[in-house]
Coordinates of N, CA, C and O in Angstrom, one line a residue:
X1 N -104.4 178.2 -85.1 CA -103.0 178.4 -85.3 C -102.9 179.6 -86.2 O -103.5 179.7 -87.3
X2 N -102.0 180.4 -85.8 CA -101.8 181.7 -86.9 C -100.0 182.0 -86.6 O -99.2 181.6 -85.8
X3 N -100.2 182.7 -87.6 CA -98.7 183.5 -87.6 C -98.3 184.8 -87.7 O -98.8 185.6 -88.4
X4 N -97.5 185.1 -87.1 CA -96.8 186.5 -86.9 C -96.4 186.9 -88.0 O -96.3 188.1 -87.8
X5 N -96.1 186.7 -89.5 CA -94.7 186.9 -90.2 C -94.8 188.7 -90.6 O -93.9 189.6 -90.8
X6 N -96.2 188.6 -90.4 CA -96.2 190.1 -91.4 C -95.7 191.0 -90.2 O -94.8 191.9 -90.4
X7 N -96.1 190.9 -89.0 CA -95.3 191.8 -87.9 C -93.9 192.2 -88.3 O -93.3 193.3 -88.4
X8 N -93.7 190.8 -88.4 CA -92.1 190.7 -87.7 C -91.5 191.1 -89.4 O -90.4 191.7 -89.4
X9 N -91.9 190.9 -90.5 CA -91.6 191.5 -91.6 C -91.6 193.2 -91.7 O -90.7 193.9 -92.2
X10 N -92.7 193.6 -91.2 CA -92.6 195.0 -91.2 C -92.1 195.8 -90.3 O -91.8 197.0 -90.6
X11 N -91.9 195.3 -88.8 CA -91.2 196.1 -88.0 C -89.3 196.2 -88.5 O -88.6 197.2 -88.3
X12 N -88.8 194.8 -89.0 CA -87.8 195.1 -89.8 C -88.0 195.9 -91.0 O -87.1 196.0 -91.8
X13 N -88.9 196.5 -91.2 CA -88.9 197.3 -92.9 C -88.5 196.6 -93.9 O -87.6 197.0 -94.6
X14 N -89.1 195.0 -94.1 CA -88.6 194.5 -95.1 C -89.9 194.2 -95.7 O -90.9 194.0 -95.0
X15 N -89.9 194.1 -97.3 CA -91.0 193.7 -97.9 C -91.0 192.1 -98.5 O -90.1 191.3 -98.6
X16 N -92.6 192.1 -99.0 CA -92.5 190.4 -99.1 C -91.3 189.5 -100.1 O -90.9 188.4 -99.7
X17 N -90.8 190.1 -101.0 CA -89.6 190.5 -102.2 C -88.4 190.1 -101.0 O -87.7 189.1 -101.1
X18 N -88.4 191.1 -100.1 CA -87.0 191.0 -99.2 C -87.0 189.6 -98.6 O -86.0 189.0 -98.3
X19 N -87.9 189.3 -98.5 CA -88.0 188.1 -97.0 C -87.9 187.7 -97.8 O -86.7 187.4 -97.8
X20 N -88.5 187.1 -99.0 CA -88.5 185.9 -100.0 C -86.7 185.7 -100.2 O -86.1 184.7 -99.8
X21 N -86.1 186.7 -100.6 CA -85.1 186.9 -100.7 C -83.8 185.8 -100.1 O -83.0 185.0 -100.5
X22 N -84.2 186.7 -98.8 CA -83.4 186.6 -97.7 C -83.8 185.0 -97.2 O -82.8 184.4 -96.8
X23 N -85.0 184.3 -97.1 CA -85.7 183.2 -96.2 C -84.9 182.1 -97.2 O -84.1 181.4 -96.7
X24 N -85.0 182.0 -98.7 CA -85.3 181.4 -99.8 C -86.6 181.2 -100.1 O -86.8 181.1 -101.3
X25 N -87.9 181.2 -99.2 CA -89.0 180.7 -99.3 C -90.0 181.7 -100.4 O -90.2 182.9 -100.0
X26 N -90.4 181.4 -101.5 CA -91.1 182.3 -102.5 C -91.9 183.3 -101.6 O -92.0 183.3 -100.3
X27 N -92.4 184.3 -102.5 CA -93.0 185.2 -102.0 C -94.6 184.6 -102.2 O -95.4 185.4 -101.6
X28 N -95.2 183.7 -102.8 CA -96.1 183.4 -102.7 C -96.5 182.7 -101.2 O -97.5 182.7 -100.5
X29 N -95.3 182.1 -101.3 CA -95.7 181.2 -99.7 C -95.9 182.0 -98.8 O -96.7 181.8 -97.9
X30 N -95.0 183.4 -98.8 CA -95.3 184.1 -97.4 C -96.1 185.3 -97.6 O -96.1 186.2 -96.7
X31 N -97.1 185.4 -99.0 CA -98.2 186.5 -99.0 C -99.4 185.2 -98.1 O -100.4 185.8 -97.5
X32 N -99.4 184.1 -98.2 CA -100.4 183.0 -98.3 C -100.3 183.0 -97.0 O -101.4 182.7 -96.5
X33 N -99.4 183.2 -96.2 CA -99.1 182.5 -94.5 C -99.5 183.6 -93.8 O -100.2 183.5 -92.8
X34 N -98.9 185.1 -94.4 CA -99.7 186.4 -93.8 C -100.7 186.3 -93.7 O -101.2 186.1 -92.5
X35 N -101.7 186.4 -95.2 CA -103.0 186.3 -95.0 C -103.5 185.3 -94.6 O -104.6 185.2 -95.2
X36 N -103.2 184.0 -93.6 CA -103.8 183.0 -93.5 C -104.2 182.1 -94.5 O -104.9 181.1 -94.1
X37 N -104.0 182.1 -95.6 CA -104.6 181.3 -96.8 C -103.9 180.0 -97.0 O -104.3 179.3 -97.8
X38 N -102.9 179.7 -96.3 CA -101.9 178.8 -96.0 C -101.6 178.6 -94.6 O -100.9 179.3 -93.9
X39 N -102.5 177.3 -94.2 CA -102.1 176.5 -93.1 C -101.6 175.7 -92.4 O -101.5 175.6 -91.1
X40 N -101.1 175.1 -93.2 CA -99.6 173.8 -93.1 C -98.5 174.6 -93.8 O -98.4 175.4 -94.7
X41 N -97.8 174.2 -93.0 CA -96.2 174.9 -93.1 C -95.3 174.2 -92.4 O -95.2 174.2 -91.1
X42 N -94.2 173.2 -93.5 CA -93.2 172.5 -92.8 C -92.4 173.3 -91.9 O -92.2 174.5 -92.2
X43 N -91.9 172.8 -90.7 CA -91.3 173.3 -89.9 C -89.8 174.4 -90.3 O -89.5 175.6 -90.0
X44 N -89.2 173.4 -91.3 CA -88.0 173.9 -92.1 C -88.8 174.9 -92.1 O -88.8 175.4 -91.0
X45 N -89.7 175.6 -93.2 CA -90.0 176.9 -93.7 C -90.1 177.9 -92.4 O -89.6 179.0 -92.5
X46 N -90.9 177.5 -91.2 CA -90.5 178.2 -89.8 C -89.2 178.8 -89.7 O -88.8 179.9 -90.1
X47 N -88.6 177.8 -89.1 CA -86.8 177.9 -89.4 C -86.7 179.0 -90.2 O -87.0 180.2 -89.9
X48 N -86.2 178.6 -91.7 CA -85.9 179.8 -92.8 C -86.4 181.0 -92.3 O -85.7 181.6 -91.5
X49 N -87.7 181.2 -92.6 CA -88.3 182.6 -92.1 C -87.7 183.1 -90.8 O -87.2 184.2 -90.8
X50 N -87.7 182.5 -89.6 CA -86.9 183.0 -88.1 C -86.3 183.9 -88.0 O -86.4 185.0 -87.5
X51 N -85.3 182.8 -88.9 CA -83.7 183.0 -89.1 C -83.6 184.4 -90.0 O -82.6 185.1 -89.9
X52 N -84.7 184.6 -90.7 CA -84.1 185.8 -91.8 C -84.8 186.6 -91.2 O -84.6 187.8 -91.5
X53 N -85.9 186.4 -90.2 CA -86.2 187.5 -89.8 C -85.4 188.0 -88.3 O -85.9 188.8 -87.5
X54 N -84.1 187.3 -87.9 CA -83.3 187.3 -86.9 C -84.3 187.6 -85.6 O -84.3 188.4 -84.7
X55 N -85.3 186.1 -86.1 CA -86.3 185.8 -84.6 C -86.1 184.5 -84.1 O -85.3 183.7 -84.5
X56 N -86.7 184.4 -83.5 CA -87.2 182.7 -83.3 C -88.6 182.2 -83.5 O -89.6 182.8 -83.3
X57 N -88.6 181.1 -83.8 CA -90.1 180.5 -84.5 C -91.0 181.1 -83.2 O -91.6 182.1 -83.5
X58 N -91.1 180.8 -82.2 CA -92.2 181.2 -81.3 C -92.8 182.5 -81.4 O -93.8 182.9 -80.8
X59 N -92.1 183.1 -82.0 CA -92.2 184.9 -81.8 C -93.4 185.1 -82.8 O -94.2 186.0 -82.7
X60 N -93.3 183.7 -84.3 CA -94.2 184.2 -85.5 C -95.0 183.2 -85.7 O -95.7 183.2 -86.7
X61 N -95.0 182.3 -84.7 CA -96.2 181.4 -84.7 C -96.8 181.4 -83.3 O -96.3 181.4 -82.2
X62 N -97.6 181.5 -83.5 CA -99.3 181.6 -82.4 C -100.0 180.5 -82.4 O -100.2 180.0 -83.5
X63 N -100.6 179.9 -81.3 CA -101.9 178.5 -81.6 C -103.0 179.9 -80.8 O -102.8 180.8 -80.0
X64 N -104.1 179.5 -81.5 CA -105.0 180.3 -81.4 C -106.3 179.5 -80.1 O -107.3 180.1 -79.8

């Protein structure tokens, strides 16, 4: 299982600060989910992140 976020964060030009911002979700959770260092992730936090990154969950999550 992996995730897209950093793609889809950077092809928006937004930084980890922005998303945090924008998702609500700290910026710790989504340096942790980038680098893989964080592997459970409630669905809600999917959602949030999607939404702020005007995607949908499938786009930033991957089963490997």
């Amino acid at each position: 299982m992996g995730y897209k976020i950093k793609e889809a964060r950077v092809a928006k030009g937004m930084s980890q600060e922005e998303l945090a911002e924008k998702s609500g979700i700290c910026r710790a959770t989504i340096s942790a989910l980038e680098n893989g260092t964080e592997r459970y992730v409630m669905s809600n936090t999917l959602v949030r992140l999607a939404k702020a990154l005007d995607t949908t969950i499938d786009k930033i999550f991957t089963v490997d």
